[in-house]
CSV table of C-alpha atoms in Angstrom, one decimal:
chain,number,residue,atom,x,y,z
A,1,MET,CA,116.1,81.8,254.4
A,2,ASN,CA,114.5,79.6,251.6
A,3,ALA,CA,113.4,76.0,252.0
A,4,VAL,CA,116.8,74.5,251.3
A,5,GLU,CA,118.7,76.8,253.7
A,6,LYS,CA,116.2,76.0,256.4
A,7,ALA,CA,116.5,72.3,255.7
A,8,LEU,CA,120.4,72.5,255.8
A,9,TRP,CA,120.1,74.3,259.2
A,10,PHE,CA,117.8,71.6,260.5
A,11,ILE,CA,120.1,68.8,259.4
A,12,GLU,CA,123.2,70.4,260.9
A,13,SER,CA,121.3,71.0,264.2
A,14,HIS,CA,119.7,67.6,264.4
A,15,PHE,CA,121.6,64.9,262.5
A,16,ALA,CA,122.6,63.2,265.8
A,17,SER,CA,118.9,62.3,266.2
A,18,GLU,CA,116.5,60.6,263.8
A,19,ILE,CA,115.5,62.8,260.8
A,20,THR,CA,112.8,62.0,258.4
A,21,LEU,CA,112.0,63.6,255.0
A,22,GLU,CA,108.7,64.8,256.6
A,23,ASP,CA,110.8,66.6,259.3
A,24,LEU,CA,112.8,68.4,256.6
A,25,ALA,CA,109.8,69.3,254.5
A,26,LYS,CA,108.2,70.8,257.7
A,27,ALA,CA,111.3,72.7,258.5
A,28,GLY,CA,111.4,74.2,255.0
A,29,GLY,CA,107.6,74.9,255.0
A,30,VAL,CA,107.1,73.0,251.8
A,31,SER,CA,106.0,69.5,250.6
A,32,ARG,CA,108.2,66.4,250.7
A,33,PHE,CA,108.1,66.4,246.9
A,34,HIS,CA,109.2,70.1,246.8
A,35,ILE,CA,112.1,69.8,249.3
A,36,THR,CA,113.5,66.7,247.5
A,37,ARG,CA,113.6,68.5,244.1
A,38,ALA,CA,114.7,71.9,245.5
A,39,PHE,CA,117.5,70.4,247.6
A,40,GLY,CA,118.8,68.3,244.6
A,41,THR,CA,118.9,71.3,242.2
A,42,ALA,CA,120.5,73.5,244.8
A,43,THR,CA,123.2,71.1,246.0
A,44,GLY,CA,123.5,68.3,243.5
A,45,ARG,CA,122.8,65.9,246.3
A,46,SER,CA,119.9,63.7,247.3
A,47,ILE,CA,118.6,65.1,250.6
A,48,MET,CA,118.3,61.9,252.6
A,49,ARG,CA,121.7,60.6,251.3
A,50,TYR,CA,123.2,63.9,252.5
A,51,VAL,CA,121.7,63.3,255.9
A,52,ARG,CA,123.2,59.8,255.9
A,53,GLY,CA,126.6,61.1,254.7
A,54,ARG,CA,126.7,63.7,257.5
A,55,ARG,CA,126.0,61.1,260.2
A,56,LEU,CA,128.5,58.6,258.8
A,57,THR,CA,131.1,61.3,258.5
A,58,GLU,CA,130.8,62.2,262.2
A,59,ALA,CA,130.9,58.5,263.0
A,60,ALA,CA,134.1,58.1,260.9
A,61,LYS,CA,135.8,60.9,262.8
A,62,ALA,CA,134.8,59.3,266.1
A,63,LEU,CA,136.3,56.0,265.0
A,64,ALA,CA,139.5,57.6,263.8
A,65,ASN,CA,139.8,59.3,267.2
A,66,GLY,CA,139.9,55.9,268.8
A,67,ALA,CA,136.3,55.2,269.8
A,68,PRO,CA,136.5,52.0,271.8
A,69,ASP,CA,133.0,50.6,271.0
A,70,ILE,CA,131.8,50.5,267.4
A,71,LEU,CA,128.3,49.6,268.4
A,72,SER,CA,128.0,52.8,270.5
A,73,VAL,CA,129.2,54.8,267.5
A,74,ALA,CA,126.6,52.9,265.4
A,75,LEU,CA,123.8,53.7,267.8
A,76,ASP,CA,124.8,57.4,268.0
A,77,ALA,CA,124.7,57.5,264.2
A,78,GLY,CA,121.1,56.2,264.2
A,79,TYR,CA,121.8,52.5,263.4
A,80,GLY,CA,120.2,49.7,265.4
A,81,SER,CA,123.0,47.1,264.9
A,82,HIS,CA,126.6,46.7,264.2
A,83,GLU,CA,125.8,44.9,261.0
A,84,ALA,CA,123.5,47.7,259.6
A,85,PHE,CA,126.1,50.3,260.5
A,86,THR,CA,128.9,48.4,258.8
A,87,ARG,CA,126.9,47.9,255.7
A,88,ALA,CA,126.0,51.6,255.4
A,89,PHE,CA,129.6,52.7,256.3
A,90,ARG,CA,131.0,50.5,253.6
A,91,ASP,CA,128.5,51.7,251.0
A,92,GLU,CA,129.4,55.3,251.9
A,93,PHE,CA,133.2,55.1,252.1
A,94,ASP,CA,134.1,51.8,250.6
A,95,VAL,CA,136.0,50.8,253.8
A,96,THR,CA,134.9,49.2,257.1
A,97,PRO,CA,134.5,51.0,260.4
A,98,GLU,CA,137.2,48.7,261.8
A,99,SER,CA,139.8,49.8,259.2
A,100,ILE,CA,139.2,53.5,260.0
A,101,ARG,CA,139.6,52.9,263.7
A,102,ALA,CA,142.8,50.9,263.1
A,103,GLN,CA,144.4,53.5,260.8
A,104,GLY,CA,143.5,56.4,263.1
A,105,HIS,CA,142.7,58.9,260.4
A,106,VAL,CA,140.2,59.8,257.6
A,107,LYS,CA,142.5,61.1,255.0
A,108,LYS,CA,141.7,58.6,252.3
A,109,ILE,CA,137.9,58.7,252.4
A,110,ASP,CA,135.5,61.3,251.0
A,111,LEU,CA,133.8,62.8,254.0
A,112,VAL,CA,130.5,64.7,253.6
A,113,GLY,CA,131.0,68.1,255.2
A,114,PRO,CA,128.4,70.8,255.9
A,115,THR,CA,127.0,72.1,252.6
A,116,LYS,CA,125.9,75.6,251.9
A,117,MET,CA,123.5,76.5,249.2
A,118,ASP,CA,125.2,77.8,246.0
A,119,GLU,CA,123.8,81.3,245.6
A,120,THR,CA,125.4,81.6,242.2
A,121,LEU,CA,122.7,79.2,240.9
A,122,LEU,CA,120.0,81.8,241.5
A,123,ILE,CA,119.4,83.9,238.4
A,124,GLN,CA,117.0,86.4,237.0
A,125,LEU,CA,114.0,84.8,235.4
A,126,ALA,CA,111.4,86.3,233.2
A,127,SER,CA,107.8,86.0,234.5
A,128,PRO,CA,106.2,82.7,233.5
A,129,ARG,CA,103.1,82.4,231.5
A,130,PHE,CA,100.2,80.2,232.8
A,131,MET,CA,98.1,77.7,230.8
A,132,SER,CA,96.3,74.4,231.1
A,133,GLY,CA,98.3,71.8,229.2
A,134,LYS,CA,96.7,69.0,227.3
A,135,ARG,CA,97.3,65.4,228.1
A,136,LEU,CA,100.6,64.2,226.6
A,137,LEU,CA,101.9,60.7,225.7
A,138,ILE,CA,105.7,60.7,225.6
A,139,ALA,CA,107.8,57.9,224.3
A,140,GLY,CA,111.6,57.7,224.2
A,141,LEU,CA,114.7,56.8,226.1
A,142,GLY,CA,114.5,56.6,229.9
A,143,GLU,CA,117.1,56.3,232.7
A,144,ARG,CA,116.9,56.2,236.5
A,145,TYR,CA,119.1,58.8,238.3
A,146,THR,CA,120.0,60.2,241.7
A,147,TRP,CA,121.0,63.8,242.1
A,148,GLU,CA,124.6,62.6,242.4
A,149,THR,CA,124.4,60.8,239.0
A,150,SER,CA,122.2,63.3,237.2
A,151,ALA,CA,125.3,64.7,235.3
A,152,GLY,CA,124.7,61.8,233.0
A,153,ILE,CA,121.6,63.4,231.5
A,154,PRO,CA,123.4,65.2,228.6
A,155,SER,CA,124.9,61.9,227.4
A,156,GLN,CA,121.5,60.3,227.5
A,157,TRP,CA,120.3,63.1,225.1
A,158,GLN,CA,123.2,62.2,222.8
A,159,ARG,CA,122.0,58.6,222.7
A,160,PHE,CA,118.5,59.6,222.0
A,161,LEU,CA,119.0,62.3,219.3
A,162,PRO,CA,119.6,59.8,216.4
A,163,HIS,CA,116.1,58.5,217.1
A,164,LEU,CA,114.4,61.9,216.9
A,165,GLY,CA,111.9,61.9,214.1
A,166,GLN,CA,112.2,58.1,213.7
A,167,ILE,CA,109.8,56.9,216.5
A,168,PRO,CA,106.5,55.5,215.0
A,169,GLY,CA,103.5,57.6,215.7
A,170,GLN,CA,105.5,60.7,216.6
A,171,LEU,CA,103.5,64.0,216.7
A,172,GLY,CA,105.4,67.2,215.8
A,173,GLY,CA,109.1,68.0,216.2
A,174,THR,CA,109.3,69.1,219.8
A,175,ALA,CA,111.5,67.0,222.1
A,176,TYR,CA,110.7,66.6,225.8
A,177,GLY,CA,112.9,65.9,228.8
A,178,VAL,CA,110.5,64.6,231.5
A,179,CYS,CA,111.3,64.2,235.2
A,180,CYS,CA,108.9,61.7,236.8
A,181,ASN,CA,108.6,58.8,239.3
A,182,SER,CA,110.7,60.5,242.0
A,183,ASP,CA,110.9,58.9,245.5
A,184,ASP,CA,111.8,60.1,249.0
A,185,ALA,CA,115.4,58.9,248.6
A,186,GLY,CA,116.0,61.3,245.7
A,187,ASN,CA,115.8,58.9,242.8
A,188,PHE,CA,113.9,59.9,239.7
A,189,ASP,CA,113.3,58.8,236.1
A,190,TYR,CA,114.3,61.1,233.3
A,191,VAL,CA,112.9,60.4,229.8
A,192,CYS,CA,114.1,62.0,226.6
A,193,GLY,CA,111.2,61.6,224.2
A,194,VAL,CA,108.6,62.9,221.8
A,195,GLU,CA,104.8,63.1,221.8
A,196,VAL,CA,103.2,60.1,220.2
A,197,GLU,CA,99.6,59.3,219.1
A,198,ASP,CA,99.4,56.3,221.3
A,199,PHE,CA,101.7,53.8,223.0
A,200,SER,CA,100.9,50.9,220.6
A,201,ARG,CA,103.3,52.0,217.8
A,202,PRO,CA,106.7,52.8,219.5
A,203,PRO,CA,109.1,49.9,219.9
A,204,ALA,CA,108.8,47.8,223.0
A,205,ASP,CA,112.1,49.0,224.5
A,206,CYS,CA,110.9,52.7,224.5
A,207,SER,CA,110.1,54.2,227.8
A,208,ARG,CA,106.6,55.6,228.1
A,209,VAL,CA,105.3,58.5,230.2
A,210,ARG,CA,101.6,59.6,230.4
A,211,ILE,CA,101.4,63.2,231.4
A,212,PRO,CA,97.8,64.2,232.5
A,213,GLU,CA,96.0,67.4,231.6
A,214,GLN,CA,97.3,69.9,234.1
A,215,ARG,CA,97.7,73.6,234.9
A,216,TYR,CA,101.3,74.8,234.4
A,217,ALA,CA,103.6,77.7,235.0
A,218,ILE,CA,105.9,77.9,231.9
A,219,PHE,CA,109.3,79.5,232.0
A,220,LEU,CA,111.1,80.5,228.8
A,221,GLN,CA,114.9,80.4,229.0
A,222,ARG,CA,116.7,81.9,226.0
A,223,GLU,CA,120.2,81.3,227.3
A,224,HIS,CA,122.6,78.5,226.6
A,225,ILE,CA,121.4,75.0,227.7
A,226,SER,CA,124.2,75.1,230.4
A,227,ALA,CA,121.9,77.5,232.3
A,228,ILE,CA,119.4,74.8,232.8
A,229,ARG,CA,120.4,73.8,236.4
A,230,SER,CA,120.4,77.5,237.4
A,231,THR,CA,116.9,77.9,235.9
A,232,TRP,CA,115.5,74.9,237.7
A,233,ASN,CA,117.2,76.0,241.0
A,234,THR,CA,115.7,79.5,240.7
A,235,ILE,CA,112.2,78.1,240.1
A,236,TRP,CA,112.3,75.7,243.0
A,237,ASN,CA,114.1,77.9,245.5
A,238,HIS,CA,113.0,81.4,244.6
A,239,TRP,CA,110.0,81.6,242.3
A,240,LEU,CA,107.8,78.9,243.8
A,241,PRO,CA,108.1,79.9,247.5
A,242,GLU,CA,107.2,83.5,246.5
A,243,SER,CA,104.5,82.7,244.0
A,244,GLY,CA,101.5,81.7,246.0
A,245,TYR,CA,101.4,78.3,244.2
A,246,GLU,CA,102.2,74.8,245.2
A,247,VAL,CA,103.9,72.4,242.9
A,248,VAL,CA,101.8,69.3,242.0
A,249,GLU,CA,103.4,65.9,242.5
A,250,ALA,CA,103.3,65.1,238.8
A,251,PRO,CA,105.7,65.0,235.9
A,252,ASN,CA,107.5,68.3,235.2
A,253,PHE,CA,109.4,68.7,232.0
A,254,GLU,CA,111.6,70.7,229.6
A,255,SER,CA,110.4,71.2,226.0
A,256,TYR,CA,112.8,71.9,223.1
A,257,GLY,CA,111.1,73.3,220.0
A,258,ASP,CA,112.3,73.8,216.4
A,259,ASP,CA,114.5,76.8,217.4
A,260,PHE,CA,116.6,74.8,219.7
A,261,ASP,CA,120.0,73.7,218.2
A,262,SER,CA,121.3,70.5,219.9
A,263,ALA,CA,124.7,71.0,218.3
A,264,THR,CA,125.3,74.5,219.9
A,265,GLY,CA,122.9,74.3,222.9
A,266,MET,CA,121.4,77.6,221.8
A,267,GLY,CA,117.9,78.6,220.7
A,268,GLY,CA,116.1,78.4,224.0
A,269,PHE,CA,113.9,76.0,225.8
A,270,GLU,CA,110.9,75.9,228.2
A,271,ILE,CA,110.4,74.4,231.6
A,272,TRP,CA,106.8,73.4,232.5
A,273,ILE,CA,106.0,73.2,236.2
A,274,PRO,CA,102.6,71.7,237.3
A,275,ILE,CA,101.0,73.9,239.9
A,276,LYS,CA,98.0,74.5,242.0
A,277,THR,CA,96.9,77.4,244.3
A,278,CYS,CA,98.2,76.9,247.8
A,279,SER,CA,95.7,75.1,250.0
A,280,ALA,CA,94.1,76.7,253.0
A,281,ALA,CA,96.2,74.4,255.2
A,282,CYS,CA,99.5,75.7,253.7
A,283,ASP,CA,101.9,76.7,256.5
A,284,SER,CA,104.7,77.9,254.2
A,285,ARG,CA,103.3,81.5,254.4
A,286,CYS,CA,104.0,81.8,250.7
A,287,CYS,CA,100.6,83.3,249.9
A,288,LEU,CA,99.5,86.8,250.9
A,289,ASP,CA,96.0,85.4,251.8
A,290,HIS,CA,97.5,83.0,254.3
A,291,ARG,CA,99.4,85.7,256.3
A,292,PRO,CA,97.8,87.3,259.4
A,293,ILE,CA,96.6,90.7,258.1
A,294,GLU,CA,95.2,93.6,260.0
A,295,TRP,CA,93.7,96.2,257.8
A,296,THR,CA,92.3,99.7,258.1
A,297,VAL,CA,89.7,100.8,255.6
A,298,VAL,CA,90.3,104.4,254.6
A,299,GLY,CA,87.3,106.4,253.3
A,300,VAL,CA,84.3,104.3,254.4
A,301,ARG,CA,82.3,104.1,257.7
A,302,PRO,CA,79.6,101.5,257.4
A,303,ARG,CA,76.9,102.1,260.0
A,304,ARG,CA,75.1,98.8,260.3
A,305,GLY,CA,76.4,95.4,261.1
A,306,ALA,CA,75.2,93.9,257.8
A,307,GLN,CA,77.1,96.6,255.9
A,308,ARG,CA,80.2,96.0,257.9
A,309,ALA,CA,80.0,92.2,257.2
A,310,THR,CA,79.5,93.0,253.5
A,311,VAL,CA,82.5,95.3,253.4
A,312,ARG,CA,84.7,92.7,255.2
A,313,GLY,CA,83.6,90.0,252.7
A,314,ALA,CA,84.4,92.3,249.8
A,315,LEU,CA,87.9,92.9,251.2
A,316,GLU,CA,88.5,89.2,251.8
A,317,ARG,CA,87.5,88.5,248.2
A,318,ALA,CA,89.8,91.2,246.9
A,319,LEU,CA,92.7,89.6,248.7
A,320,ALA,CA,91.8,86.0,247.6
A,321,PRO,CA,93.5,84.3,244.6
A,322,ALA,CA,91.7,85.0,241.4
A,323,SER,CA,90.6,81.3,241.1
A,324,ARG,CA,88.6,81.6,244.3
A,325,ARG,CA,86.9,85.0,243.7
A,326,ARG,CA,83.1,85.2,243.2
A,327,PRO,CA,81.2,87.6,241.0
A,328,ARG,CA,81.1,90.9,242.9
A,329,SER,CA,78.0,92.8,244.0
A,330,ARG,CA,77.5,96.5,243.4
A,331,LEU,CA,78.5,97.2,247.0
A,332,SER,CA,81.6,95.0,246.8
A,333,ARG,CA,82.6,96.6,243.6
A,334,ARG,CA,82.7,99.9,245.4
A,335,CYS,CA,84.6,98.4,248.3
A,336,ALA,CA,87.2,96.9,246.0
A,337,GLY,CA,88.3,100.4,245.0
A,338,LEU,CA,89.1,101.4,248.6
A,339,ARG,CA,92.6,102.0,249.8
A,340,LEU,CA,93.8,99.3,252.2
A,341,GLU,CA,96.5,99.6,254.8
A,342,TRP,CA,98.0,96.7,256.7
């Protein structure tokens, strides 16, 4: 099971009690930032709105079945008062709890049923390249979205394209689609923009995003732009958990170079994911060096305690991520060539 599948199981098993985003991140073995993005790309829903929808759906069914006390239903759904429950119920279904109980059915409201992850959104990806990206200043057109409203992003690009090449101080011809400023509720900003020299020259109504220098995994997608959701979903729900990296809570973005044709959606694009090596406290078990390992060294029998310690240190360095390796001694170079079994 990946992080989203684990989170879905946790929600269906616990939505009658209080659930926090921290609970869901822990159930999935990833960060809160990761589970928010991964769940949204996999399901098209904001994870905490989904939790609320599941609770209110069960409450609506109870009311339709004639629950005598609306306050008891509200408390069971995790609301502390009749008023708070009614407000959330109306926001979700556009009707009041009293009207559902009076009509005795839920046929005319959109219930939120159990969701399964869409496996068709997992595709084959070419291996990414890794590089340290420079600081970027992006200016353009920004909008605030939820995962439920993110289908509006293509029309945002239509509004921005006439301005491409016309923004004062623009550098180069690459266009960027930047996801940033996300919150625990699943809201995020999306900015269609270009790189600029500084923020003093673009018009005042331009959105501005400062992207710091950062290490990235960069995925090239040569397919039609309609594959973008599948690409994002595969990165969040397949590549990242298996990679030995953590995503950094920083802007991630798409880049569209000169080969991309906005009229046909062809030409390819890149997705840049800010990453870091998993921390020692990582409990997601996504890194080999965090798994409990028992090894047998074949072909060496060190006699003294100091030699055994040196061999063990060499093996640990051989299994460590490249960024944490130290220069190897002559003995450790010999040990690194040994065959390991675990």
